[in-house]
Tab-separated table of C-alpha atoms in Angstrom:
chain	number	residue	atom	x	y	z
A	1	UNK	CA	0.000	0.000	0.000
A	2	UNK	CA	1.938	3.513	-0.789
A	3	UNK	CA	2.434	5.953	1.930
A	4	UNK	CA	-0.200	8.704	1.573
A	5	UNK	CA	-3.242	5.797	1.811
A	6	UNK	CA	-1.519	4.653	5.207
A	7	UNK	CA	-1.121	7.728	6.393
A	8	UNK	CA	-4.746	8.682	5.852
A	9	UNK	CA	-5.791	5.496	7.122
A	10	UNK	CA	-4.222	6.825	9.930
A	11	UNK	CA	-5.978	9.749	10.205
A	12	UNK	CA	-9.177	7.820	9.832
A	13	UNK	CA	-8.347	5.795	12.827
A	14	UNK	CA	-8.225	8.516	15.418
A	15	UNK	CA	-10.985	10.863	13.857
A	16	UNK	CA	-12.761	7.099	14.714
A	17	UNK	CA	-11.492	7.710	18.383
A	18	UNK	CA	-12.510	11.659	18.393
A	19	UNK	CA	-16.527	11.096	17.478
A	20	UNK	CA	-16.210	8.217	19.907
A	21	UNK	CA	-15.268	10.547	22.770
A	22	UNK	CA	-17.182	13.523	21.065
A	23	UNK	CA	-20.720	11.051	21.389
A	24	UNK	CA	-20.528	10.830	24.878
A	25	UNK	CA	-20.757	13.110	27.933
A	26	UNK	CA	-18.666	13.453	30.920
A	27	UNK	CA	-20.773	10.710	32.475
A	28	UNK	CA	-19.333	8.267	30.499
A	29	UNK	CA	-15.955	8.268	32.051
A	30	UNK	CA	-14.926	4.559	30.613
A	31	UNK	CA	-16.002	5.223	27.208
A	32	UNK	CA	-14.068	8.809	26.976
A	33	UNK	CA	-11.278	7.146	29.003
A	34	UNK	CA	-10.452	4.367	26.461
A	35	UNK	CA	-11.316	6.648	23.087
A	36	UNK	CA	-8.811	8.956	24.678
A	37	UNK	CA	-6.019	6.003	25.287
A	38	UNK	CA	-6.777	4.774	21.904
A	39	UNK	CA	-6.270	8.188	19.851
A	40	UNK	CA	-3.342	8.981	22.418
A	41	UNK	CA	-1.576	5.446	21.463
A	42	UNK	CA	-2.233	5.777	17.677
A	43	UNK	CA	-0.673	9.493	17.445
A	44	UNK	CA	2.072	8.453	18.757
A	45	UNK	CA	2.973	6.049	16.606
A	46	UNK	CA	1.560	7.987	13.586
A	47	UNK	CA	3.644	10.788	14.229
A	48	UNK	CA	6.638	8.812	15.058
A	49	UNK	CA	6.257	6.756	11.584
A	50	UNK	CA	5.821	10.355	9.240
A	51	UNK	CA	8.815	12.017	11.265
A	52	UNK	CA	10.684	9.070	10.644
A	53	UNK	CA	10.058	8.083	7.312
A	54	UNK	CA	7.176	10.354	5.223
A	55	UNK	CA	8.653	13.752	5.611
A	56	UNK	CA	12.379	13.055	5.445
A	57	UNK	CA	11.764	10.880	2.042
A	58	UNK	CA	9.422	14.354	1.148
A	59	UNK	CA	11.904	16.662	2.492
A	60	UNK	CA	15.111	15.229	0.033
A	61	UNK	CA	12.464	14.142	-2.836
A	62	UNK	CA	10.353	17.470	-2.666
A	63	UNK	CA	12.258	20.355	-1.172
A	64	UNK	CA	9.144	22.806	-2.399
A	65	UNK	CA	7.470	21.543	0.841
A	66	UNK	CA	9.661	22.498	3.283
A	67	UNK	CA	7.597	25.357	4.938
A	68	UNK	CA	4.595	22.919	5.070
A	69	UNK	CA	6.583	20.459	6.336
A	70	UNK	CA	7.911	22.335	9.506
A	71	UNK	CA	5.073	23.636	10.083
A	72	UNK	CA	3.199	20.013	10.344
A	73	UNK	CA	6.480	19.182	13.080
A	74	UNK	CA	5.254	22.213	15.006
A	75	UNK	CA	1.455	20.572	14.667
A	76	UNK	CA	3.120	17.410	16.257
A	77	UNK	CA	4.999	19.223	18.604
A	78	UNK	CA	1.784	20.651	20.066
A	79	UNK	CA	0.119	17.658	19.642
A	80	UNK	CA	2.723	15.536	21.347
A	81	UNK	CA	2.654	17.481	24.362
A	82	UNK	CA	-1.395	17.730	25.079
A	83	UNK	CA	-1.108	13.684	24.358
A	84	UNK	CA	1.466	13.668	26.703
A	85	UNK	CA	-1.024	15.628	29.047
A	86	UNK	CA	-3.682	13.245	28.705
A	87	UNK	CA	-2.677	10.519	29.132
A	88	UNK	CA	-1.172	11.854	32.603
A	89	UNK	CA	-4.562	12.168	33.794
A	90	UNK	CA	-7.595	11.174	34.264
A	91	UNK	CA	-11.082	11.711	32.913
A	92	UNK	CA	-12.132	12.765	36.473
A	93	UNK	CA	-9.186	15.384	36.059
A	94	UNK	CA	-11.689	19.030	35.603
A	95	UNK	CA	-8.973	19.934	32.421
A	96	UNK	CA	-9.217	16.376	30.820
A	97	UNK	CA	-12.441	16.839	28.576
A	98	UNK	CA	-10.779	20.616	27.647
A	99	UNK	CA	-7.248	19.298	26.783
A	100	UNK	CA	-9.100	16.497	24.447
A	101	UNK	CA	-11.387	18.700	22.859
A	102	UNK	CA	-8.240	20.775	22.364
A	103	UNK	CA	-6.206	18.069	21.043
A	104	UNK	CA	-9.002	17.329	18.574
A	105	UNK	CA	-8.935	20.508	17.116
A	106	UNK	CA	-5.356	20.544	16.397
A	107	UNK	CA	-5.148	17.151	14.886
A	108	UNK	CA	-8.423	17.704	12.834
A	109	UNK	CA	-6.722	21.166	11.387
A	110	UNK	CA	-3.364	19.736	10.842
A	111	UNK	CA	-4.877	17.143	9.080
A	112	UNK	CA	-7.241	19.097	6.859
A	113	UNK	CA	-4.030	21.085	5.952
A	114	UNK	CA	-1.996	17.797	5.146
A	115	UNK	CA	-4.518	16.163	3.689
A	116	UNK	CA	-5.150	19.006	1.320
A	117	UNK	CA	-1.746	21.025	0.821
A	118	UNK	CA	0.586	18.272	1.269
A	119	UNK	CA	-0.691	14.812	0.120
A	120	UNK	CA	-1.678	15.531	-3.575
A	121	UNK	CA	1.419	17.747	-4.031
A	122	UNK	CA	3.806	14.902	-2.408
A	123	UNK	CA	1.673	12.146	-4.900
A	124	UNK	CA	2.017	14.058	-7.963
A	125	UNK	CA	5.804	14.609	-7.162
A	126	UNK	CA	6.403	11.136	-6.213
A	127	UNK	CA	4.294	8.468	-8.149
A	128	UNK	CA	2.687	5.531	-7.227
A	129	UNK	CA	6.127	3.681	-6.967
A	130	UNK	CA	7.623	5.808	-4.556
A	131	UNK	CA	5.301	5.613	-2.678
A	132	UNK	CA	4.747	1.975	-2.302
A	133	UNK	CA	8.377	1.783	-1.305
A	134	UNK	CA	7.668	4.513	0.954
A	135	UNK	CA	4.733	2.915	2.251
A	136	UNK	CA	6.470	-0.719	2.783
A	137	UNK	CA	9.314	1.190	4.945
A	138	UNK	CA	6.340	2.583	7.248
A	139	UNK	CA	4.438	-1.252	7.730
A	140	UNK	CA	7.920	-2.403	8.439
A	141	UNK	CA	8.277	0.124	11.241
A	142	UNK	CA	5.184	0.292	12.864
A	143	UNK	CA	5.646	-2.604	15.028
A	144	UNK	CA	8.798	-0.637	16.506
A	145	UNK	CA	7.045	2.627	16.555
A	146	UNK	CA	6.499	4.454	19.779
A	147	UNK	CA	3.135	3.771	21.276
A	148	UNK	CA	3.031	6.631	23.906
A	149	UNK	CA	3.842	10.035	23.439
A	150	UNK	CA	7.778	11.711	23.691
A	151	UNK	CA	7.317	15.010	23.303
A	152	UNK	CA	11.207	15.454	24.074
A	153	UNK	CA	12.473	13.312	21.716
A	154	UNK	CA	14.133	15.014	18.560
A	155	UNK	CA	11.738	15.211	15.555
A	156	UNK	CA	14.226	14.832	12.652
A	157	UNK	CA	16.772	12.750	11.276
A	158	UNK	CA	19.177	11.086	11.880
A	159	UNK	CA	18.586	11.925	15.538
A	160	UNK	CA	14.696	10.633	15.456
A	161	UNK	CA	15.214	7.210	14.047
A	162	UNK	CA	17.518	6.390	16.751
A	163	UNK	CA	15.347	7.910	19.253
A	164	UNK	CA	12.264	6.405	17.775
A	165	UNK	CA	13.560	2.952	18.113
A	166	UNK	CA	15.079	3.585	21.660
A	167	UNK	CA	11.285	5.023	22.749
A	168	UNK	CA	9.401	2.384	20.252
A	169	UNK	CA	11.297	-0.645	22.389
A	170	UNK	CA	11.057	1.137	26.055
A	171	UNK	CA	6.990	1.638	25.419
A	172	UNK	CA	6.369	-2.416	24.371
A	173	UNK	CA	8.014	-2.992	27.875
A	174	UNK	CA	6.125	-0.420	29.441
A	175	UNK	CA	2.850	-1.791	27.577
A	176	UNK	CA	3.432	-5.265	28.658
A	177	UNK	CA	4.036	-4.076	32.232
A	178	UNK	CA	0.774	-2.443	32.123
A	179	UNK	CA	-0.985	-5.777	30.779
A	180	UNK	CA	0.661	-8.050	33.268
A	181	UNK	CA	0.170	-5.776	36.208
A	182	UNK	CA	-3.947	-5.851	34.735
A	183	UNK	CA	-3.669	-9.588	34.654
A	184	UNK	CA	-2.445	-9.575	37.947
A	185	UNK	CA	-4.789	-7.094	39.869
A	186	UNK	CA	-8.127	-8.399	40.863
């Protein structure tokens, strides 16, 4: 599958996760809770996989984009942080439904802009080709990708692959910690 149809798959996935949380109200603290932890997790690893892959292959293949391409690492950057927010607290937390709603926003604008400004320029300049080899380079990393937010962590290469990889392996522990510890608590 090329790159751009991942990548909006993506973005598919967690606008999935936003009307999920949107459709409820604060009642439904579960509900919010895991739509929350599910758009948190899949950000992560959706930005990780385009800073690591998708805009350095655009950035030497399609220099044009430059501007639009620091400008979506500044959309991360923000993004990274209020994930990193979340999922530091709770829905019971008076801020949590504000710093969601917030998030939201900023994902759904950043990607309106890439989905508009960037994608059809970065397909016309690339071709199908490319892209599939782009795209099989992202599949092959997702299973490394970080699952939880590093807002921290250095957003371009070289750095960020290493980085990536280093956060990608230290959140599977973390994860299964967090599954055996459920296992284990009545």
């Amino acid at each position: 599958m090329d790159a751009i149809t991942l990548l909006k798959a993506d973005h598919k996935s967690v606008e999935k996760q936003f009307r999920a949380f949107e459709s409820t109200t604060d009642r439904a603290k579960a509900t919010r809770s895991s739509a929350a932890r599910t758009a948190v997790r899949e950000l992560a690893t959706h930005t990780a996989l385009e800073e690591q892959i998708f805009y350095p292959a655009v950035e030497l293949e399609v220099p044009e984009l430059g501007a639009e391409l620091l400008r979506s690492l500044e959309a991360h950057h923000v993004v990274k942080w209020l994930c990193a927010e979340l999922q530091s607290s709770s829905p019971d937390d008076d801020r949590f439904a504000a710093k969601m709603s917030l998030l939201i926003d900023n994902v759904r604008l950043h990607v309106e802009e890439e989905e508009a400004d960037v994608f059809p320029f970065v397909r016309e300049a690339l071709g199908r080709r490319r892209l599939v080899e782009i795209g099989e380079l992202v599949e092959k990393a997702r299973p490394l990708a970080p699952t939880h937010p590093h807002p921290r962590a250095p957003d371009t290469p070289p750095v960020n692959a290493l980085t990536g990889v280093v956060a990608g392996a230290f959140d599977m522990v973390r994860d299964m910690g967090q599954r055996l510890v459920g296992h284990l608590t009545p």
